[in-house]
Amino acid sequence: MKLNQIFCGSPASLTEILDARSRRAGKQKILLNTPGARCLISFSLNIPGEIKCFPMAIRAFEKGFREIRAAVSGQDLLSFEESRENTGPEAFFLLAADAPEIKRKMASIEENHGLGRLFDIDVLGPDSVPLSRSVLGLPPRSCLICGENAKACARNRTHSMELVRWRTAQILNDYFKEQSADQAAAAAVRALLYEVSATPKPGLVDRNNSGSHQDMDFFTFVDSSSALIPWFRDFFSIGWEHGDETGDRLFERLRFAGQNAEAKMFSATGGVNTHKGLIFASAILCGALGKVYKDAFLLGKKPPVPLDAVVGECKKLGSCSLKDFKAEDRRQDVSAGAGRRRSTEETAGERIHTAYGIAGARGEAALGFPSALTIGLPALKAWLSQGFSLNDAAVLTLLSLLSQVDDTNMIHRGGLTEAAAGKKEAGALLAELTPESFREKTAALDQSFIKRNLSPGGCADLLAVSLMICFLEESGMIA
């Protein structure tokens, strides 16, 4: 977190700040002379230093404004107004309500809201005098730095201006980062749960059976999804906090977090790989989203952020993963020259890339998840628009992906011939689709895949990515 990134605005002079305070006091008296007025809420922000108005401060002000509006809903609100000058945003709420009651509500906002310590909410009675917390038996406001009486610390200048500004920036940054990370994690885990819940899915774990997987079931996936929730938040936060680093450096941070997420997954599942591919995809997608979101916040742009911008960052991060293939090629050259077998740590995706040139999950990420964006997401939206339930639309989206994507998991289990046959079977099922018969035909294809030990795990991951993007759009994070 860099202070000049947060406090990115024009400084106000001391004269301008003092003049604004004087105007505020005059405005308060004028408003309280309104017939029927019994109290006035005067709202501004506690922002140290000369820069009072900047994008994150405006967002914080809007949060506080909405909290106050909600708190006085049902009260006798006579009027309200706001202004956003270079000396800082301000708002006034004039009420025909009991001042002590309103003061208690405002004190609760200051104490309990995540940004409350930066809220300066005065409640004035008809005499234009702000009500004191102590008169109502409420505790004094605590210092940003040490937690002691804020007024005493300010009066004695206990803490340096630089330290107070740093703490203010930290509160703003952490609040908006964590709020956004929660939204991203909610969309991610929802996508994982919807993907495994969609039934029937050929060869895959669903609510009917375990597909071609003897070592896992539906509840294994629920356990794994639950264990990954905090890691989706971490992926987003890494993108937010380290987005100004090089792509390679940011990718390595995400990779390290992803490896820890894998360890938690294996711990939750008893050593079963349920979501390794999705951890990789989610790290790229959430990390890219975090970077774009931070940039938008600093520029004062409100959500949603453009999907194209997120995809662009995914491409940069995903391209870093392709270096694994180059490293593996070098290892293969050395091993072949020495007459040795290849490393036992080589993944199935690396073997298939070496044998057939299919890049799989890494290739999808490096290209910005084109299969999810050009096949999965459009198919999902199309099936939903035709009236299919989300379950059925998800199943049909999986079939759409399976009919067009070279799934490395299908190739790993059945070779190129069986993988190609599976694509044709999914395409034929879609070509003969009727709302009445597709479930029965998909269930039959499921049984066929189980007998042949086939599982389109790569397409299942792409379905989850498609669902996640759909849910991010639905929540207003991207567009």
CSV table of C-alpha atoms in Angstrom, one decimal:
chain,number,residue,atom,x,y,z
A,1,MET,CA,0.0,0.0,0.0
A,2,LYS,CA,1.5,3.3,-1.1
A,3,LEU,CA,0.2,6.6,0.4
A,4,ASN,CA,0.4,8.5,-2.8
A,5,GLN,CA,-1.8,5.9,-4.5
A,6,ILE,CA,-4.5,6.3,-1.9
A,7,PHE,CA,-4.3,10.1,-1.3
A,8,CYS,CA,-4.4,10.9,-5.0
A,9,GLY,CA,-6.1,14.3,-5.1
A,10,SER,CA,-5.5,18.1,-5.0
A,11,PRO,CA,-4.4,19.5,-1.7
A,12,ALA,CA,-6.6,22.1,0.0
A,13,SER,CA,-4.9,25.0,1.7
A,14,LEU,CA,-5.3,25.7,5.4
A,15,THR,CA,-7.3,28.8,4.6
A,16,GLU,CA,-9.7,26.8,2.4
A,17,ILE,CA,-10.1,24.2,5.2
A,18,LEU,CA,-10.8,26.8,7.8
A,19,ASP,CA,-13.3,28.6,5.6
A,20,ALA,CA,-15.1,25.3,4.9
A,21,ARG,CA,-15.5,24.7,8.7
A,22,SER,CA,-16.8,28.2,9.1
A,23,ARG,CA,-19.3,27.7,6.3
A,24,ARG,CA,-20.4,24.4,7.8
A,25,ALA,CA,-21.1,26.1,11.1
A,26,GLY,CA,-23.2,28.8,9.4
A,27,LYS,CA,-25.1,26.2,7.4
A,28,GLN,CA,-25.9,24.2,10.5
A,29,LYS,CA,-27.5,27.3,12.2
A,30,ILE,CA,-29.5,28.1,9.1
A,31,LEU,CA,-30.9,24.6,8.8
A,32,LEU,CA,-31.8,24.4,12.5
A,33,ASN,CA,-33.9,27.5,12.1
A,34,THR,CA,-36.3,25.6,9.9
A,35,PRO,CA,-39.7,25.2,11.5
A,36,GLY,CA,-40.2,21.8,13.1
A,37,ALA,CA,-36.5,21.0,13.2
A,38,ARG,CA,-35.4,19.3,16.4
A,39,CYS,CA,-31.9,18.0,15.4
A,40,LEU,CA,-29.4,18.1,12.6
A,41,ILE,CA,-26.9,15.4,11.5
A,42,SER,CA,-23.7,16.9,10.1
A,43,PHE,CA,-21.6,14.3,8.3
A,44,SER,CA,-18.0,14.6,7.0
A,45,LEU,CA,-14.9,12.5,7.1
A,46,ASN,CA,-11.8,12.4,9.4
A,47,ILE,CA,-9.1,12.6,6.8
A,48,PRO,CA,-5.7,13.9,8.0
A,49,GLY,CA,-3.5,16.2,5.9
A,50,GLU,CA,-4.2,18.6,3.1
A,51,ILE,CA,-5.7,16.1,0.6
A,52,LYS,CA,-9.3,15.7,1.7
A,53,CYS,CA,-11.1,14.6,-1.5
A,54,PHE,CA,-9.9,11.6,-3.5
A,55,PRO,CA,-11.6,8.5,-4.9
A,56,MET,CA,-11.5,6.2,-1.9
A,57,ALA,CA,-12.6,9.0,0.4
A,58,ILE,CA,-15.6,9.6,-1.9
A,59,ARG,CA,-16.4,5.9,-1.8
A,60,ALA,CA,-16.2,5.9,2.0
A,61,PHE,CA,-18.4,9.0,2.2
A,62,GLU,CA,-21.0,7.3,0.1
A,63,LYS,CA,-20.9,4.2,2.4
A,64,GLY,CA,-21.5,6.5,5.4
A,65,PHE,CA,-24.2,8.4,3.7
A,66,ARG,CA,-26.1,5.3,2.9
A,67,GLU,CA,-25.7,4.0,6.5
A,68,ILE,CA,-27.1,7.3,7.9
A,69,ARG,CA,-30.0,7.3,5.4
A,70,ALA,CA,-30.9,3.7,6.5
A,71,ALA,CA,-30.6,4.6,10.2
A,72,VAL,CA,-33.0,7.6,9.9
A,73,SER,CA,-35.4,5.8,7.7
A,74,GLY,CA,-38.8,6.0,9.3
A,75,GLN,CA,-37.8,9.2,11.2
A,76,ASP,CA,-39.2,12.6,10.5
A,77,LEU,CA,-36.6,13.6,7.9
A,78,LEU,CA,-37.3,17.1,6.8
A,79,SER,CA,-34.5,17.5,4.3
A,80,PHE,CA,-31.0,16.3,3.4
A,81,GLU,CA,-28.3,17.7,1.1
A,82,GLU,CA,-24.7,16.9,0.3
A,83,SER,CA,-21.7,18.6,-1.3
A,84,ARG,CA,-18.3,17.4,-2.5
A,85,GLU,CA,-15.8,20.2,-2.4
A,86,ASN,CA,-12.0,19.9,-2.5
A,87,THR,CA,-12.0,20.5,1.3
A,88,GLY,CA,-13.9,17.2,1.7
A,89,PRO,CA,-17.4,15.8,1.1
A,90,GLU,CA,-20.2,16.9,3.5
A,91,ALA,CA,-23.9,16.0,4.1
A,92,PHE,CA,-26.7,17.4,6.3
A,93,PHE,CA,-29.8,15.6,7.5
A,94,LEU,CA,-32.4,17.7,9.1
A,95,LEU,CA,-34.9,15.9,11.3
A,96,ALA,CA,-37.9,16.4,13.5
A,97,ALA,CA,-36.7,13.7,15.8
A,98,ASP,CA,-35.3,13.4,19.3
A,99,ALA,CA,-31.6,14.4,19.2
A,100,PRO,CA,-30.3,12.0,21.9
A,101,GLU,CA,-31.9,9.0,20.1
A,102,ILE,CA,-30.3,10.0,16.8
A,103,LYS,CA,-27.0,10.6,18.5
A,104,ARG,CA,-27.0,7.0,19.8
A,105,LYS,CA,-27.7,5.7,16.3
A,106,MET,CA,-24.9,7.7,14.8
A,107,ALA,CA,-22.5,6.7,17.5
A,108,SER,CA,-23.3,3.1,16.7
A,109,ILE,CA,-22.4,3.7,13.1
A,110,GLU,CA,-19.1,5.3,14.1
A,111,GLU,CA,-18.2,2.4,16.4
A,112,ASN,CA,-19.4,-0.6,14.4
A,113,HIS,CA,-19.0,0.2,10.7
A,114,GLY,CA,-15.8,-1.0,9.0
A,115,LEU,CA,-15.1,2.6,8.0
A,116,GLY,CA,-16.7,4.2,11.1
A,117,ARG,CA,-13.5,5.4,12.6
A,118,LEU,CA,-13.2,7.8,9.6
A,119,PHE,CA,-16.8,9.0,9.9
A,120,ASP,CA,-17.3,12.3,11.7
A,121,ILE,CA,-21.0,12.4,12.5
A,122,ASP,CA,-22.1,15.3,14.6
A,123,VAL,CA,-25.7,15.5,16.0
A,124,LEU,CA,-26.8,19.0,16.9
A,125,GLY,CA,-29.8,20.0,18.9
A,126,PRO,CA,-32.0,23.1,18.3
A,127,ASP,CA,-29.3,25.3,20.0
A,128,SER,CA,-26.8,24.3,17.3
A,129,VAL,CA,-24.6,22.7,19.9
A,130,PRO,CA,-23.2,19.2,19.1
A,131,LEU,CA,-24.4,16.5,21.6
A,132,SER,CA,-21.5,15.0,23.6
A,133,ARG,CA,-21.1,11.3,23.8
A,134,SER,CA,-20.3,11.6,27.6
A,135,VAL,CA,-23.7,13.2,28.3
A,136,LEU,CA,-25.4,10.1,26.9
A,137,GLY,CA,-23.1,7.7,28.8
A,138,LEU,CA,-21.3,6.7,25.6
A,139,PRO,CA,-17.5,5.9,25.4
A,140,PRO,CA,-15.2,8.5,23.8
A,141,ARG,CA,-13.9,7.8,20.3
A,142,SER,CA,-10.7,5.8,20.3
A,143,CYS,CA,-7.5,6.9,18.6
A,144,LEU,CA,-6.7,5.4,15.2
A,145,ILE,CA,-3.2,4.5,16.3
A,146,CYS,CA,-3.2,3.5,20.0
A,147,GLY,CA,-6.9,3.0,20.9
A,148,GLU,CA,-6.8,5.7,23.7
A,149,ASN,CA,-9.0,8.8,23.8
A,150,ALA,CA,-8.8,10.3,20.3
A,151,LYS,CA,-9.3,13.9,21.5
A,152,ALA,CA,-6.4,13.6,24.0
A,153,CYS,CA,-4.1,12.2,21.3
A,154,ALA,CA,-5.0,14.9,18.9
A,155,ARG,CA,-4.7,17.6,21.4
A,156,ASN,CA,-1.3,16.4,22.5
A,157,ARG,CA,-0.2,15.5,19.0
A,158,THR,CA,0.8,12.1,20.3
A,159,HIS,CA,1.2,10.6,16.9
A,160,SER,CA,2.9,12.0,13.8
A,161,MET,CA,0.8,13.1,10.8
A,162,GLU,CA,2.5,10.6,8.6
A,163,LEU,CA,1.6,7.7,10.9
A,164,VAL,CA,-2.1,8.9,11.1
A,165,ARG,CA,-2.2,9.3,7.3
A,166,TRP,CA,-0.8,5.8,6.9
A,167,ARG,CA,-3.4,4.3,9.3
A,168,THR,CA,-6.2,6.2,7.5
A,169,ALA,CA,-5.0,4.8,4.1
A,170,GLN,CA,-4.8,1.3,5.6
A,171,ILE,CA,-8.4,1.5,6.9
A,172,LEU,CA,-9.7,2.6,3.5
A,173,ASN,CA,-7.6,0.1,1.5
A,174,ASP,CA,-8.4,-2.9,3.7
A,175,TYR,CA,-12.1,-2.2,3.9
A,176,PHE,CA,-12.7,-2.0,0.2
A,177,LYS,CA,-10.3,-4.8,-0.6
A,178,GLU,CA,-11.9,-7.2,1.9
A,179,GLN,CA,-15.4,-6.3,0.8
A,180,SER,CA,-14.5,-6.9,-2.8
A,181,ALA,CA,-12.6,-10.1,-2.0
A,182,ASP,CA,-15.7,-11.5,-0.2
A,183,GLN,CA,-17.8,-10.9,-3.3
A,184,ALA,CA,-15.2,-12.6,-5.5
A,185,ALA,CA,-14.9,-15.6,-3.2
A,186,ALA,CA,-18.7,-15.9,-3.0
A,187,ALA,CA,-18.9,-16.1,-6.8
A,188,ALA,CA,-16.0,-18.6,-6.9
A,189,VAL,CA,-17.3,-21.0,-4.3
A,190,ARG,CA,-20.9,-20.8,-5.7
A,191,ALA,CA,-19.5,-21.8,-9.1
A,192,LEU,CA,-17.7,-24.8,-7.6
A,193,LEU,CA,-20.9,-25.9,-5.8
A,194,TYR,CA,-23.1,-25.4,-8.8
A,195,GLU,CA,-20.7,-27.3,-11.0
A,196,VAL,CA,-20.6,-30.4,-8.9
A,197,SER,CA,-24.4,-30.1,-8.2
A,198,ALA,CA,-25.4,-30.0,-11.9
A,199,THR,CA,-26.9,-33.4,-12.7
A,200,PRO,CA,-26.5,-35.6,-14.7
A,201,LYS,CA,-22.9,-35.0,-16.0
A,202,PRO,CA,-21.2,-37.7,-18.1
A,203,GLY,CA,-18.4,-39.3,-16.3
A,204,LEU,CA,-18.3,-36.7,-13.5
A,205,VAL,CA,-19.3,-36.6,-9.9
A,206,ASP,CA,-22.8,-35.2,-9.4
A,207,ARG,CA,-25.8,-35.7,-7.2
A,208,ASN,CA,-26.6,-39.1,-8.9
A,209,ASN,CA,-23.2,-40.8,-8.7
A,210,SER,CA,-19.4,-40.5,-8.6
A,211,GLY,CA,-19.1,-40.9,-12.3
A,212,SER,CA,-15.7,-42.5,-13.3
A,213,HIS,CA,-14.2,-41.6,-10.0
A,214,GLN,CA,-14.0,-44.3,-7.3
A,215,ASP,CA,-12.1,-42.2,-4.8
A,216,MET,CA,-14.6,-39.3,-4.4
A,217,ASP,CA,-18.3,-38.4,-4.2
A,218,PHE,CA,-20.5,-35.3,-4.0
A,219,PHE,CA,-19.6,-34.6,-0.4
A,220,THR,CA,-15.9,-34.8,-1.1
A,221,PHE,CA,-16.4,-31.8,-3.4
A,222,VAL,CA,-18.5,-30.0,-0.8
A,223,ASP,CA,-15.7,-30.4,1.7
A,224,SER,CA,-13.1,-29.3,-0.8
A,225,SER,CA,-15.1,-26.2,-1.9
A,226,SER,CA,-15.6,-25.2,1.7
A,227,ALA,CA,-11.9,-25.5,2.5
A,228,LEU,CA,-11.0,-23.2,-0.5
A,229,ILE,CA,-13.2,-20.2,0.4
A,230,PRO,CA,-10.4,-18.3,2.2
A,231,TRP,CA,-8.0,-19.0,-0.6
A,232,PHE,CA,-10.3,-17.4,-3.2
A,233,ARG,CA,-10.2,-14.3,-1.0
A,234,ASP,CA,-6.4,-14.5,-0.8
A,235,PHE,CA,-6.1,-14.8,-4.6
A,236,PHE,CA,-8.1,-11.6,-5.0
A,237,SER,CA,-6.2,-9.8,-2.3
A,238,ILE,CA,-2.8,-10.8,-3.8
A,239,GLY,CA,-3.9,-9.2,-7.1
A,240,TRP,CA,-5.1,-6.1,-5.3
A,241,GLU,CA,-2.0,-5.6,-3.1
A,242,HIS,CA,0.7,-6.7,-5.7
A,243,GLY,CA,-0.9,-5.7,-9.0
A,244,ASP,CA,1.8,-3.1,-9.7
A,245,GLU,CA,4.5,-5.8,-9.7
A,246,THR,CA,5.7,-7.6,-12.8
A,247,GLY,CA,3.5,-10.3,-14.2
A,248,ASP,CA,6.1,-13.0,-13.4
A,249,ARG,CA,6.3,-11.8,-9.8
A,250,LEU,CA,2.6,-11.6,-9.3
A,251,PHE,CA,2.2,-15.1,-10.9
A,252,GLU,CA,4.7,-16.5,-8.5
A,253,ARG,CA,2.8,-15.1,-5.5
A,254,LEU,CA,-0.4,-16.6,-6.8
A,255,ARG,CA,1.3,-19.9,-7.5
A,256,PHE,CA,2.6,-20.0,-3.9
A,257,ALA,CA,-0.9,-19.3,-2.6
A,258,GLY,CA,-2.3,-21.9,-4.9
A,259,GLN,CA,0.1,-24.5,-3.7
A,260,ASN,CA,-1.0,-23.8,-0.1
A,261,ALA,CA,-4.7,-24.0,-1.3
A,262,GLU,CA,-3.9,-27.4,-2.8
A,263,ALA,CA,-2.6,-28.6,0.5
A,264,LYS,CA,-5.8,-27.5,2.3
A,265,MET,CA,-7.8,-29.2,-0.4
A,266,PHE,CA,-5.9,-32.5,0.0
A,267,SER,CA,-6.3,-32.2,3.8
A,268,ALA,CA,-10.1,-31.7,3.5
A,269,THR,CA,-10.5,-34.6,1.0
A,270,GLY,CA,-8.1,-37.1,2.6
A,271,GLY,CA,-5.6,-36.8,-0.3
A,272,VAL,CA,-8.1,-36.8,-3.2
A,273,ASN,CA,-7.6,-34.3,-6.0
A,274,THR,CA,-11.0,-32.6,-6.5
A,275,HIS,CA,-10.1,-29.1,-7.6
A,276,LYS,CA,-6.5,-28.8,-8.5
A,277,GLY,CA,-7.3,-27.5,-12.0
A,278,LEU,CA,-9.9,-25.1,-10.7
A,279,ILE,CA,-7.5,-23.8,-8.0
A,280,PHE,CA,-5.1,-22.8,-10.8
A,281,ALA,CA,-7.9,-21.2,-12.9
A,282,SER,CA,-9.4,-19.4,-9.9
A,283,ALA,CA,-6.0,-18.1,-8.8
A,284,ILE,CA,-5.5,-16.5,-12.2
A,285,LEU,CA,-9.1,-15.2,-12.5
A,286,CYS,CA,-9.4,-13.9,-8.9
A,287,GLY,CA,-5.8,-12.4,-9.0
A,288,ALA,CA,-6.6,-10.6,-12.3
A,289,LEU,CA,-9.9,-9.4,-10.9
A,290,GLY,CA,-8.2,-8.1,-7.7
A,291,LYS,CA,-5.6,-6.1,-9.8
A,292,VAL,CA,-8.2,-4.5,-12.0
A,293,TYR,CA,-10.5,-3.7,-9.1
A,294,LYS,CA,-7.7,-1.9,-7.2
A,295,ASP,CA,-6.8,0.1,-10.3
A,296,ALA,CA,-10.5,1.1,-10.7
A,297,PHE,CA,-10.9,2.1,-7.1
A,298,LEU,CA,-7.8,4.3,-7.2
A,299,LEU,CA,-9.1,6.0,-10.3
A,300,GLY,CA,-12.5,6.6,-8.8
A,301,LYS,CA,-14.3,4.2,-11.2
A,302,LYS,CA,-17.3,2.4,-9.8
A,303,PRO,CA,-18.0,-1.3,-10.4
A,304,PRO,CA,-18.6,-3.1,-12.6
A,305,VAL,CA,-15.2,-3.3,-14.1
A,306,PRO,CA,-14.8,-4.3,-17.8
A,307,LEU,CA,-14.6,-8.1,-18.4
A,308,ASP,CA,-12.1,-7.3,-21.2
A,309,ALA,CA,-9.7,-5.7,-18.6
A,310,VAL,CA,-9.9,-8.8,-16.4
A,311,VAL,CA,-9.3,-11.1,-19.4
A,312,GLY,CA,-6.3,-9.0,-20.4
A,313,GLU,CA,-4.7,-9.5,-17.0
A,314,CYS,CA,-5.6,-13.2,-17.1
A,315,LYS,CA,-3.6,-13.5,-20.3
A,316,LYS,CA,-0.6,-11.9,-18.8
A,317,LEU,CA,-0.7,-14.2,-15.7
A,318,GLY,CA,-1.6,-17.3,-17.7
A,319,SER,CA,1.3,-16.7,-20.1
A,320,CYS,CA,3.7,-17.0,-17.2
A,321,SER,CA,2.4,-20.6,-16.6
A,322,LEU,CA,3.5,-21.6,-20.1
A,323,LYS,CA,7.1,-21.4,-19.0
A,324,ASP,CA,6.5,-24.6,-17.1
A,325,PHE,CA,6.1,-26.4,-20.5
A,326,LYS,CA,9.4,-24.9,-21.7
A,327,ALA,CA,11.1,-26.0,-18.5
A,328,GLU,CA,9.7,-29.5,-19.0
A,329,ASP,CA,10.9,-29.5,-22.6
A,330,ARG,CA,14.4,-28.7,-21.4
A,331,ARG,CA,14.2,-31.5,-18.8
A,332,GLN,CA,13.0,-33.9,-21.6
A,333,ASP,CA,15.9,-33.0,-23.8
A,334,VAL,CA,18.4,-33.6,-21.0
A,335,SER,CA,16.7,-36.9,-20.0
A,336,ALA,CA,16.5,-38.2,-23.6
A,337,GLY,CA,20.1,-37.3,-24.2
A,338,ALA,CA,21.2,-39.3,-21.2
A,339,GLY,CA,18.9,-42.2,-21.9
A,340,ARG,CA,16.9,-41.6,-18.7
A,341,ARG,CA,13.2,-41.6,-18.1
A,342,ARG,CA,11.4,-38.4,-17.5
A,343,SER,CA,10.7,-36.9,-14.1
A,344,THR,CA,8.1,-38.6,-12.0
A,345,GLU,CA,6.9,-35.2,-11.0
A,346,GLU,CA,5.6,-34.5,-14.5
A,347,THR,CA,1.9,-33.8,-14.6
A,348,ALA,CA,-0.6,-35.4,-16.9
A,349,GLY,CA,-1.1,-32.0,-18.6
A,350,GLU,CA,2.7,-31.7,-19.2
A,351,ARG,CA,2.8,-35.2,-20.7
A,352,ILE,CA,-0.1,-34.5,-23.0
A,353,HIS,CA,1.4,-31.2,-24.1
A,354,THR,CA,4.7,-32.9,-24.9
A,355,ALA,CA,2.9,-35.7,-26.8
A,356,TYR,CA,0.2,-33.8,-28.6
A,357,GLY,CA,0.9,-30.1,-28.3
A,358,ILE,CA,-2.3,-29.5,-26.4
A,359,ALA,CA,-1.8,-26.8,-23.7
A,360,GLY,CA,-4.8,-27.6,-21.6
A,361,ALA,CA,-5.5,-25.5,-18.5
A,362,ARG,CA,-2.3,-23.4,-18.9
A,363,GLY,CA,-3.2,-22.7,-22.5
A,364,GLU,CA,-6.7,-21.6,-21.6
A,365,ALA,CA,-5.4,-19.2,-19.0
A,366,ALA,CA,-2.8,-17.8,-21.3
A,367,LEU,CA,-5.4,-17.0,-23.9
A,368,GLY,CA,-7.8,-15.6,-21.3
A,369,PHE,CA,-10.1,-18.6,-21.0
A,370,PRO,CA,-11.5,-18.5,-24.5
A,371,SER,CA,-13.4,-21.7,-24.2
A,372,ALA,CA,-15.3,-20.4,-21.2
A,373,LEU,CA,-15.9,-17.0,-22.9
A,374,THR,CA,-16.8,-18.1,-26.4
A,375,ILE,CA,-18.4,-21.5,-25.7
A,376,GLY,CA,-19.3,-21.9,-22.0
A,377,LEU,CA,-20.7,-18.5,-21.0
A,378,PRO,CA,-22.7,-17.9,-24.2
A,379,ALA,CA,-24.1,-21.4,-24.0
A,380,LEU,CA,-25.1,-21.0,-20.4
A,381,LYS,CA,-26.8,-17.7,-21.1
A,382,ALA,CA,-28.6,-19.1,-24.2
A,383,TRP,CA,-29.9,-22.2,-22.3
A,384,LEU,CA,-31.1,-20.0,-19.4
A,385,SER,CA,-32.8,-17.6,-21.8
A,386,GLN,CA,-34.7,-20.5,-23.3
A,387,GLY,CA,-36.2,-21.3,-19.9
A,388,PHE,CA,-34.0,-24.1,-18.8
A,389,SER,CA,-33.3,-24.3,-15.1
A,390,LEU,CA,-29.8,-23.4,-13.9
A,391,ASN,CA,-29.1,-27.1,-13.3
A,392,ASP,CA,-30.1,-28.1,-16.8
A,393,ALA,CA,-28.4,-25.1,-18.4
A,394,ALA,CA,-25.2,-26.1,-16.6
A,395,VAL,CA,-25.5,-29.7,-17.9
A,396,LEU,CA,-26.1,-28.5,-21.4
A,397,THR,CA,-23.2,-26.0,-21.2
A,398,LEU,CA,-20.9,-28.9,-20.1
A,399,LEU,CA,-22.0,-30.8,-23.2
A,400,SER,CA,-21.4,-27.8,-25.4
A,401,LEU,CA,-17.9,-27.5,-24.0
A,402,LEU,CA,-17.3,-31.3,-24.3
A,403,SER,CA,-18.3,-31.2,-28.0
A,404,GLN,CA,-15.7,-28.6,-28.9
A,405,VAL,CA,-12.8,-28.7,-26.4
A,406,ASP,CA,-9.8,-31.0,-26.4
A,407,ASP,CA,-10.1,-32.2,-22.8
A,408,THR,CA,-6.8,-33.3,-21.5
A,409,ASN,CA,-8.4,-35.4,-18.8
A,410,MET,CA,-10.4,-37.3,-21.5
A,411,ILE,CA,-7.1,-37.8,-23.4
A,412,HIS,CA,-5.3,-38.9,-20.2
A,413,ARG,CA,-7.9,-41.5,-19.4
A,414,GLY,CA,-8.9,-42.8,-22.9
A,415,GLY,CA,-6.3,-41.5,-25.4
A,416,LEU,CA,-7.0,-39.4,-28.5
A,417,THR,CA,-9.5,-41.9,-30.0
A,418,GLU,CA,-11.8,-42.1,-27.0
A,419,ALA,CA,-11.5,-38.4,-26.4
A,420,ALA,CA,-12.6,-37.7,-30.0
A,421,ALA,CA,-15.5,-40.2,-29.7
A,422,GLY,CA,-16.6,-38.4,-26.5
A,423,LYS,CA,-16.7,-35.1,-28.4
A,424,LYS,CA,-18.8,-36.6,-31.2
A,425,GLU,CA,-21.2,-38.2,-28.7
A,426,ALA,CA,-21.7,-34.9,-26.9
A,427,GLY,CA,-22.3,-33.1,-30.2
A,428,ALA,CA,-24.8,-35.7,-31.4
A,429,LEU,CA,-26.7,-35.4,-28.1
A,430,LEU,CA,-26.9,-31.6,-28.5
A,431,ALA,CA,-28.0,-32.0,-32.2
A,432,GLU,CA,-30.9,-34.2,-31.2
A,433,LEU,CA,-31.8,-32.2,-28.1
A,434,THR,CA,-35.3,-32.0,-26.8
A,435,PRO,CA,-36.3,-30.7,-23.4
A,436,GLU,CA,-38.1,-33.9,-22.7
A,437,SER,CA,-35.3,-36.4,-23.6
A,438,PHE,CA,-32.0,-34.7,-22.9
A,439,ARG,CA,-31.8,-35.8,-19.3
A,440,GLU,CA,-32.4,-39.4,-20.2
A,441,LYS,CA,-29.9,-39.3,-23.0
A,442,THR,CA,-27.3,-37.5,-20.9
A,443,ALA,CA,-27.7,-40.1,-18.1
A,444,ALA,CA,-27.1,-42.8,-20.7
A,445,LEU,CA,-24.0,-41.1,-21.9
A,446,ASP,CA,-22.9,-40.9,-18.2
A,447,GLN,CA,-23.2,-44.7,-17.9
A,448,SER,CA,-21.2,-45.1,-21.1
A,449,PHE,CA,-18.4,-42.9,-19.9
A,450,ILE,CA,-18.3,-44.7,-16.6
A,451,LYS,CA,-17.9,-48.0,-18.3
A,452,ARG,CA,-15.1,-46.6,-20.5
A,453,ASN,CA,-13.5,-44.8,-17.5
A,454,LEU,CA,-13.8,-41.4,-19.2
A,455,SER,CA,-14.2,-38.1,-17.3
A,456,PRO,CA,-14.2,-34.6,-18.9
A,457,GLY,CA,-12.6,-32.9,-15.9
A,458,GLY,CA,-11.1,-30.1,-18.0
A,459,CYS,CA,-14.6,-29.2,-19.3
A,460,ALA,CA,-16.0,-29.4,-15.8
A,461,ASP,CA,-13.4,-26.8,-14.8
A,462,LEU,CA,-14.4,-24.6,-17.8
A,463,LEU,CA,-18.0,-25.0,-16.7
A,464,ALA,CA,-17.1,-23.7,-13.3
A,465,VAL,CA,-15.2,-20.7,-14.8
A,466,SER,CA,-18.2,-20.0,-17.0
A,467,LEU,CA,-20.5,-20.1,-13.9
A,468,MET,CA,-18.1,-17.9,-11.9
A,469,ILE,CA,-18.0,-15.2,-14.6
A,470,CYS,CA,-21.8,-15.4,-14.8
A,471,PHE,CA,-22.1,-14.9,-11.1
A,472,LEU,CA,-19.6,-12.1,-11.1
A,473,GLU,CA,-21.7,-10.3,-13.7
A,474,GLU,CA,-24.8,-11.1,-11.7
A,475,SER,CA,-23.3,-9.5,-8.6
A,476,GLY,CA,-22.3,-6.4,-10.5
A,477,MET,CA,-18.5,-6.9,-10.2
A,478,ILE,CA,-17.8,-7.2,-13.9
A,479,ALA,CA,-19.6,-6.4,-17.1
